[in-house]
PDB file of C-alpha atoms and ligand atoms in Angstrom:
ATOM      1  CA  MET A   1      81.495 187.665 -24.854  1.00 98.00           C
ATOM      2  CA  LYS A   2      79.593 187.647 -21.736  1.00 98.00           C
ATOM      3  CA  LEU A   3      78.027 184.455 -20.041  1.00 98.00           C
ATOM      4  CA  LEU A   4      74.936 184.919 -17.771  1.00 98.00           C
ATOM      5  CA  GLY A   5      74.584 182.242 -15.202  1.00 98.00           C
ATOM      6  CA  THR A   6      74.547 181.283 -11.543  1.00 98.00           C
ATOM      7  CA  ASN A   7      76.957 179.022  -9.608  1.00 97.00           C
ATOM      8  CA  THR A   8      74.649 176.373  -8.679  1.00 97.00           C
ATOM      9  CA  SER A   9      73.311 175.683 -12.113  1.00 98.00           C
ATOM     10  CA  PRO A  10      74.809 172.511 -13.593  1.00 98.00           C
ATOM     11  CA  TYR A  11      74.138 173.765 -17.233  1.00 98.00           C
ATOM     12  CA  VAL A  12      76.073 176.713 -16.642  1.00 98.00           C
ATOM     13  CA  ARG A  13      78.808 174.782 -14.894  1.00 98.00           C
ATOM     14  CA  LYS A  14      79.175 172.735 -18.029  1.00 98.00           C
ATOM     15  CA  VAL A  15      79.552 175.739 -20.393  1.00 98.00           C
ATOM     16  CA  ARG A  16      81.980 177.528 -18.036  1.00 98.00           C
ATOM     17  CA  LEU A  17      84.122 174.336 -18.135  1.00 98.00           C
ATOM     18  CA  VAL A  18      84.019 174.378 -21.813  1.00 98.00           C
ATOM     19  CA  LEU A  19      85.204 178.156 -21.901  1.00 98.00           C
ATOM     20  CA  LEU A  20      87.845 177.606 -19.388  1.00 98.00           C
ATOM     21  CA  GLU A  21      89.262 174.411 -20.995  1.00 98.00           C
ATOM     22  CA  LYS A  22      89.307 176.217 -24.348  1.00 98.00           C
ATOM     23  CA  ASN A  23      90.875 179.375 -22.909  1.00 98.00           C
ATOM     24  CA  ILE A  24      88.170 181.441 -24.421  1.00 98.00           C
ATOM     25  CA  PRO A  25      88.047 185.066 -22.920  1.00 98.00           C
ATOM     26  CA  HIS A  26      84.783 185.798 -21.569  1.00 98.00           C
ATOM     27  CA  ASP A  27      83.225 187.714 -18.621  1.00 98.00           C
ATOM     28  CA  TYR A  28      81.107 185.489 -16.280  1.00 98.00           C
ATOM     29  CA  VAL A  29      78.248 187.478 -14.861  1.00 98.00           C
ATOM     30  CA  VAL A  30      76.021 185.939 -11.985  1.00 98.00           C
ATOM     31  CA  ASP A  31      72.481 186.693 -13.078  1.00 98.00           C
ATOM     32  CA  PRO A  32      69.868 184.704 -11.364  1.00 98.00           C
ATOM     33  CA  PRO A  33      66.940 184.754 -13.710  1.00 98.00           C
ATOM     34  CA  ARG A  34      64.096 185.360 -11.317  1.00 97.00           C
ATOM     35  CA  GLU A  35      65.688 188.365  -9.715  1.00 97.00           C
ATOM     36  CA  PRO A  36      64.303 191.640 -10.403  1.00 95.00           C
ATOM     37  CA  GLY A  37      66.409 193.442 -13.028  1.00 95.00           C
ATOM     38  CA  SER A  38      67.733 190.233 -14.324  1.00 98.00           C
ATOM     39  CA  LEU A  39      69.029 190.517 -17.831  1.00 98.00           C
ATOM     40  CA  VAL A  40      68.193 186.992 -18.753  1.00 98.00           C
ATOM     41  CA  ALA A  41      64.654 187.170 -20.224  1.00 97.00           C
ATOM     42  CA  ARG A  42      65.716 190.154 -22.140  1.00 97.00           C
ATOM     43  CA  VAL A  43      68.259 188.236 -24.047  1.00 98.00           C
ATOM     44  CA  ASN A  44      66.895 184.769 -23.895  1.00 98.00           C
ATOM     45  CA  PRO A  45      63.205 184.430 -24.762  1.00 98.00           C
ATOM     46  CA  LEU A  46      63.153 181.386 -22.641  1.00 98.00           C
ATOM     47  CA  GLY A  47      64.356 183.175 -19.588  1.00 98.00           C
ATOM     48  CA  ARG A  48      66.979 180.581 -18.816  1.00 98.00           C
ATOM     49  CA  ILE A  49      70.665 180.375 -18.048  1.00 98.00           C
ATOM     50  CA  PRO A  50      73.204 179.752 -19.315  1.00 98.00           C
ATOM     51  CA  ALA A  51      73.004 182.624 -21.909  1.00 98.00           C
ATOM     52  CA  LEU A  52      75.998 183.487 -23.887  1.00 98.00           C
ATOM     53  CA  ILE A  53      75.896 187.139 -25.249  1.00 98.00           C
ATOM     54  CA  LEU A  54      78.452 187.542 -28.132  1.00 98.00           C
ATOM     55  CA  ASP A  55      80.219 190.816 -28.815  1.00 97.00           C
ATOM     56  CA  ASP A  56      77.635 191.786 -31.517  1.00 98.00           C
ATOM     57  CA  GLU A  57      74.932 190.989 -28.946  1.00 97.00           C
ATOM     58  CA  THR A  58      73.657 187.642 -30.542  1.00 98.00           C
ATOM     59  CA  CYS A  59      72.470 185.524 -27.627  1.00 98.00           C
ATOM     60  CA  VAL A  60      73.407 181.905 -27.766  1.00 98.00           C
ATOM     61  CA  PHE A  61      71.173 179.422 -25.759  1.00 98.00           C
ATOM     62  CA  ASP A  62      70.883 176.678 -24.527  1.00 97.00           C
ATOM     63  CA  SER A  63      73.741 174.814 -22.963  1.00 98.00           C
ATOM     64  CA  PRO A  64      74.527 172.165 -25.879  1.00 98.00           C
ATOM     65  CA  VAL A  65      74.204 175.017 -28.417  1.00 98.00           C
ATOM     66  CA  ILE A  66      76.662 176.983 -26.526  1.00 98.00           C
ATOM     67  CA  ALA A  67      79.052 174.134 -25.973  1.00 98.00           C
ATOM     68  CA  GLU A  68      78.969 173.478 -29.555  1.00 98.00           C
ATOM     69  CA  TYR A  69      79.478 177.019 -30.739  1.00 98.00           C
ATOM     70  CA  ALA A  70      82.329 177.390 -28.257  1.00 98.00           C
ATOM     71  CA  ASP A  71      84.104 174.309 -29.420  1.00 98.00           C
ATOM     72  CA  SER A  72      83.919 175.539 -32.973  1.00 98.00           C
ATOM     73  CA  LEU A  73      86.003 178.615 -32.106  1.00 98.00           C
ATOM     74  CA  ASN A  74      89.457 176.883 -31.528  1.00 98.00           C
ATOM     75  CA  ASP A  75      90.961 173.569 -31.497  1.00 97.00           C
ATOM     76  CA  LYS A  76      92.755 173.648 -28.245  1.00 96.00           C
ATOM     77  CA  PRO A  77      91.381 171.165 -27.363  1.00 98.00           C
ATOM     78  CA  ILE A  78      88.801 169.896 -29.613  1.00 98.00           C
ATOM     79  CA  LEU A  79      86.018 168.892 -27.221  1.00 98.00           C
ATOM     80  CA  ILE A  80      83.422 167.450 -29.802  1.00 98.00           C
ATOM     81  CA  PRO A  81      84.958 165.204 -32.345  1.00 98.00           C
ATOM     82  CA  ARG A  82      84.677 166.573 -35.883  1.00 97.00           C
ATOM     83  CA  ASN A  83      85.511 163.830 -38.361  1.00 95.00           C
ATOM     84  CA  ASP A  84      84.466 160.737 -36.619  1.00 98.00           C
ATOM     85  CA  ALA A  85      80.619 160.467 -36.706  1.00 98.00           C
ATOM     86  CA  LYS A  86      80.461 157.715 -34.110  1.00 98.00           C
ATOM     87  CA  ALA A  87      82.751 159.321 -31.809  1.00 98.00           C
ATOM     88  CA  ARG A  88      80.801 162.528 -32.061  1.00 98.00           C
ATOM     89  CA  MET A  89      77.624 160.835 -31.572  1.00 98.00           C
ATOM     90  CA  ARG A  90      79.164 159.172 -28.275  1.00 98.00           C
ATOM     91  CA  VAL A  91      80.231 162.527 -26.939  1.00 98.00           C
ATOM     92  CA  LYS A  92      76.821 164.269 -27.622  1.00 98.00           C
ATOM     93  CA  ARG A  93      75.057 161.111 -26.124  1.00 98.00           C
ATOM     94  CA  TRP A  94      77.301 161.638 -23.008  1.00 98.00           C
ATOM     95  CA  GLU A  95      76.124 165.225 -22.899  1.00 99.00           C
ATOM     96  CA  ALA A  96      72.494 164.190 -23.177  1.00 98.00           C
ATOM     97  CA  LEU A  97      72.960 161.467 -20.564  1.00 99.00           C
ATOM     98  CA  ALA A  98      74.431 164.156 -18.233  1.00 99.00           C
ATOM     99  CA  ASP A  99      71.965 166.743 -18.968  1.00 99.00           C
ATOM    100  CA  GLY A 100      69.227 164.282 -18.361  1.00 98.00           C
ATOM    101  CA  ILE A 101      70.499 163.588 -14.825  1.00 99.00           C
ATOM    102  CA  MET A 102      70.538 167.411 -14.262  1.00 98.00           C
ATOM    103  CA  ASP A 103      67.106 167.639 -15.715  1.00 98.00           C
ATOM    104  CA  SER A 104      65.739 165.046 -13.509  1.00 98.00           C
ATOM    105  CA  ALA A 105      67.661 166.157 -10.412  1.00 98.00           C
ATOM    106  CA  ALA A 106      66.055 169.666 -11.003  1.00 98.00           C
ATOM    107  CA  ALA A 107      62.713 168.314 -11.408  1.00 98.00           C
ATOM    108  CA  VAL A 108      63.073 166.397  -7.856  1.00 98.00           C
ATOM    109  CA  ARG A 109      64.285 169.662  -6.420  1.00 97.00           C
ATOM    110  CA  THR A 110      61.486 171.547  -7.826  1.00 96.00           C
ATOM    111  CA  GLU A 111      58.893 168.889  -6.538  1.00 96.00           C
ATOM    112  CA  SER A 112      60.631 168.729  -3.133  1.00 94.00           C
ATOM    113  CA  LEU A 113      60.323 172.704  -2.605  1.00 95.00           C
ATOM    114  CA  ARG A 114      56.296 172.316  -2.804  1.00 95.00           C
ATOM    115  CA  PRO A 115      54.333 171.993   0.362  1.00 96.00           C
ATOM    116  CA  ALA A 116      54.503 168.474   1.534  1.00 93.00           C
ATOM    117  CA  GLU A 117      50.974 167.718   0.771  1.00 94.00           C
ATOM    118  CA  LYS A 118      51.216 168.780  -2.783  1.00 94.00           C
ATOM    119  CA  GLN A 119      54.428 166.754  -3.550  1.00 94.00           C
ATOM    120  CA  GLU A 120      53.902 163.841  -5.960  1.00 94.00           C
ATOM    121  CA  ALA A 121      55.950 160.958  -4.742  1.00 93.00           C
ATOM    122  CA  GLY A 122      55.378 159.189  -8.073  1.00 95.00           C
ATOM    123  CA  ASN A 123      56.965 162.084  -9.905  1.00 95.00           C
ATOM    124  CA  ILE A 124      59.994 162.231  -7.604  1.00 96.00           C
ATOM    125  CA  ASN A 125      60.413 158.441  -7.816  1.00 96.00           C
ATOM    126  CA  LEU A 126      60.264 158.466 -11.567  1.00 97.00           C
ATOM    127  CA  HIS A 127      63.154 161.065 -11.740  1.00 98.00           C
ATOM    128  CA  ASN A 128      65.224 159.505  -8.978  1.00 98.00           C
ATOM    129  CA  ASN A 129      64.808 156.150 -10.757  1.00 98.00           C
ATOM    130  CA  ALA A 130      65.831 157.790 -14.051  1.00 98.00           C
ATOM    131  CA  ILE A 131      68.973 159.219 -12.242  1.00 98.00           C
ATOM    132  CA  THR A 132      70.031 155.774 -10.628  1.00 98.00           C
ATOM    133  CA  ARG A 133      69.816 154.225 -14.144  1.00 98.00           C
ATOM    134  CA  ALA A 134      71.671 156.790 -15.834  1.00 99.00           C
ATOM    135  CA  LEU A 135      74.527 156.640 -13.169  1.00 98.00           C
ATOM    136  CA  ALA A 136      74.765 152.762 -13.608  1.00 98.00           C
ATOM    137  CA  TYR A 137      74.901 153.371 -17.480  1.00 98.00           C
ATOM    138  CA  ALA A 138      77.644 156.113 -16.971  1.00 98.00           C
ATOM    139  CA  ALA A 139      79.664 153.797 -14.669  1.00 98.00           C
ATOM    140  CA  ASP A 140      79.357 150.993 -16.975  1.00 98.00           C
ATOM    141  CA  GLN A 141      80.325 153.027 -20.132  1.00 98.00           C
ATOM    142  CA  LEU A 142      83.324 154.624 -18.253  1.00 98.00           C
ATOM    143  CA  GLY A 143      84.770 151.387 -16.865  1.00 98.00           C
ATOM    144  CA  VAL A 144      88.331 152.034 -15.802  1.00 96.00           C
ATOM    145  CA  ARG A 145      89.049 154.329 -18.546  1.00 97.00           C
ATOM    146  CA  GLU A 146      90.615 157.794 -17.969  1.00 97.00           C
ATOM    147  CA  TRP A 147      88.227 159.757 -20.286  1.00 98.00           C
ATOM    148  CA  CYS A 148      84.596 159.196 -21.103  1.00 98.00           C
ATOM    149  CA  GLU A 149      85.384 159.025 -24.708  1.00 98.00           C
ATOM    150  CA  GLY A 150      88.520 158.243 -26.575  1.00 97.00           C
ATOM    151  CA  ASP A 151      92.011 159.193 -25.121  1.00 97.00           C
ATOM    152  CA  SER A 152      91.686 162.852 -24.238  1.00 98.00           C
ATOM    153  CA  ILE A 153      89.173 165.060 -22.563  1.00 98.00           C
ATOM    154  CA  THR A 154      85.933 165.828 -24.289  1.00 98.00           C
ATOM    155  CA  LEU A 155      82.612 167.622 -23.720  1.00 99.00           C
ATOM    156  CA  ALA A 156      81.436 164.058 -22.284  1.00 98.00           C
ATOM    157  CA  ASP A 157      83.744 164.675 -19.301  1.00 98.00           C
ATOM    158  CA  LEU A 158      82.807 168.216 -18.588  1.00 98.00           C
ATOM    159  CA  ALA A 159      79.226 167.374 -18.879  1.00 99.00           C
ATOM    160  CA  LEU A 160      79.569 164.415 -16.637  1.00 98.00           C
ATOM    161  CA  VAL A 161      81.455 166.275 -13.952  1.00 98.00           C
ATOM    162  CA  SER A 162      78.785 168.881 -13.853  1.00 98.00           C
ATOM    163  CA  ALA A 163      76.012 166.423 -13.466  1.00 98.00           C
ATOM    164  CA  LEU A 164      77.763 164.603 -10.439  1.00 98.00           C
ATOM    165  CA  ALA A 165      78.677 168.011  -8.955  1.00 98.00           C
ATOM    166  CA  TYR A 166      75.046 168.891  -9.013  1.00 98.00           C
ATOM    167  CA  LEU A 167      74.016 165.473  -7.317  1.00 98.00           C
ATOM    168  CA  ASP A 168      76.494 166.599  -4.602  1.00 98.00           C
ATOM    169  CA  LEU A 169      74.748 169.876  -4.208  1.00 97.00           C
ATOM    170  CA  ARG A 170      70.976 168.715  -4.288  1.00 97.00           C
ATOM    171  CA  GLN A 171      70.999 165.067  -3.435  1.00 98.00           C
ATOM    172  CA  THR A 172      73.424 164.707  -0.631  1.00 97.00           C
ATOM    173  CA  GLU A 173      71.530 161.583   0.555  1.00 96.00           C
ATOM    174  CA  ARG A 174      72.384 159.823  -2.736  1.00 98.00           C
ATOM    175  CA  ASP A 175      75.664 157.704  -2.255  1.00 98.00           C
ATOM    176  CA  TRP A 176      76.578 157.669  -5.882  1.00 98.00           C
ATOM    177  CA  ARG A 177      80.150 157.197  -4.989  1.00 98.00           C
ATOM    178  CA  GLY A 178      79.498 154.032  -2.806  1.00 98.00           C
ATOM    179  CA  ALA A 179      77.312 152.734  -5.716  1.00 98.00           C
ATOM    180  CA  HIS A 180      79.957 153.237  -8.364  1.00 98.00           C
ATOM    181  CA  PRO A 181      83.585 153.628  -7.115  1.00 98.00           C
ATOM    182  CA  ASN A 182      84.844 153.959 -10.806  1.00 98.00           C
ATOM    183  CA  LEU A 183      82.807 157.077 -11.229  1.00 98.00           C
ATOM    184  CA  ALA A 184      84.177 158.227  -7.786  1.00 98.00           C
ATOM    185  CA  ALA A 185      87.668 157.854  -8.585  1.00 98.00           C
ATOM    186  CA  TRP A 186      87.147 159.581 -12.020  1.00 98.00           C
ATOM    187  CA  PHE A 187      85.533 162.498 -10.413  1.00 98.00           C
ATOM    188  CA  ALA A 188      88.055 162.917  -7.718  1.00 98.00           C
ATOM    189  CA  ARG A 189      90.609 162.886 -10.733  1.00 98.00           C
ATOM    190  CA  MET A 190      88.699 165.496 -12.798  1.00 98.00           C
ATOM    191  CA  GLY A 191      88.369 167.580  -9.585  1.00 97.00           C
ATOM    192  CA  GLY A 192      92.235 168.248  -9.715  1.00 97.00           C
ATOM    193  CA  ARG A 193      91.749 170.145 -12.995  1.00 98.00           C
ATOM    194  CA  ALA A 194      92.062 174.018 -12.659  1.00 98.00           C
ATOM    195  CA  SER A 195      88.773 174.563 -14.802  1.00 98.00           C
ATOM    196  CA  VAL A 196      86.710 172.241 -12.379  1.00 98.00           C
ATOM    197  CA  ARG A 197      88.395 173.898  -9.219  1.00 97.00           C
ATOM    198  CA  ALA A 198      87.519 177.183 -10.419  1.00 97.00           C
ATOM    199  CA  THR A 199      83.751 176.506 -11.039  1.00 97.00           C
ATOM    200  CA  LEU A 200      83.422 174.624  -7.794  1.00 94.00           C
ATOM    201  CA  ALA A 201      84.989 177.532  -5.838  1.00 85.00           C
ATOM    202  CA  GLY A 202      82.156 179.628  -7.115  1.00 68.00           C
TER     203      GLY A 202
HETATM  204  N1  GSH B   1      68.234 172.863 -21.615  1.00 64.48           N
HETATM  205  C1  GSH B   1      68.554 173.966 -20.885  1.00 64.48           C
HETATM  206  C2  GSH B   1      68.300 174.053 -19.334  1.00 64.48           C
HETATM  207  C3  GSH B   1      68.625 175.470 -18.762  1.00 64.48           C
HETATM  208  C4  GSH B   1      67.796 175.608 -17.331  1.00 64.48           C
HETATM  209  O1  GSH B   1      66.810 174.889 -17.126  1.00 64.48           O
HETATM  210  N2  GSH B   1      68.303 176.447 -16.617  1.00 64.48           N
HETATM  211  C5  GSH B   1      67.696 176.743 -15.280  1.00 64.48           C
HETATM  212  C6  GSH B   1      68.594 176.999 -14.131  1.00 64.48           C
HETATM  213  S1  GSH B   1      69.456 175.555 -13.743  1.00 64.48           S
HETATM  214  C7  GSH B   1      66.834 178.126 -15.477  1.00 64.48           C
HETATM  215  O2  GSH B   1      67.526 179.150 -16.155  1.00 64.48           O
HETATM  216  N3  GSH B   1      65.788 178.151 -14.940  1.00 64.48           N
HETATM  217  C8  GSH B   1      64.873 179.382 -15.154  1.00 64.48           C
HETATM  218  C9  GSH B   1      64.569 179.861 -13.802  1.00 64.48           C
HETATM  219  O3  GSH B   1      65.131 179.540 -12.804  1.00 64.48           O
HETATM  220  O4  GSH B   1      63.734 180.789 -13.846  1.00 64.48           O
HETATM  221  C10 GSH B   1      70.164 174.111 -21.072  1.00 64.48           C
HETATM  222  O5  GSH B   1      70.730 173.031 -21.231  1.00 64.48           O
HETATM  223  O6  GSH B   1      70.721 175.211 -21.088  1.00 64.48           O
END
């Protein structure tokens, strides 16, 4: 299978982490969707990354669908609980929280790239406030635990790492580590994993 993406996309990072953690063989192809010649719009009608092209040419999108599909391919490890409905919901809720941080950070960035006189301060504030609340919620839910959910790594951890790494990339002024030392310590620990190191290296 082949994963189309870019190194800056947090949604791509999340699914790369899933594929790496589960040791699923794949080719990772950097394909910015807006570049001439990009394959993305030809395989994903939404024209977005990540897009996972299976060996039979089926295209899987978007990142929660890719993550769930990849998780179903093997049990080592199981990243989305299969039999415990509440635990499964909590993992998917973590993913939604992390994806929401990514969505809001991407919206702030899009707004900030517009000419200054056309930027909507209200829109920027709305999204920045959502990120601030989501980080507080994440810090509160995590507490001093090692993993976001249960006693082993899940998709929740991989999604949260991706969201926080994206804030480091796009919102350098935001001191989320100072505001939430427990998230900072957890993120530093996650940064020691081979999968995380590999995606942060490019
Ligand atoms: N909900 C989607 C969001 C994917 C998304 O918005 N990807 C961005 C890159 S971060 C994209 O491909 N945008 C289209 C573009 O840049 O033209 C997912 O989870 O996969």
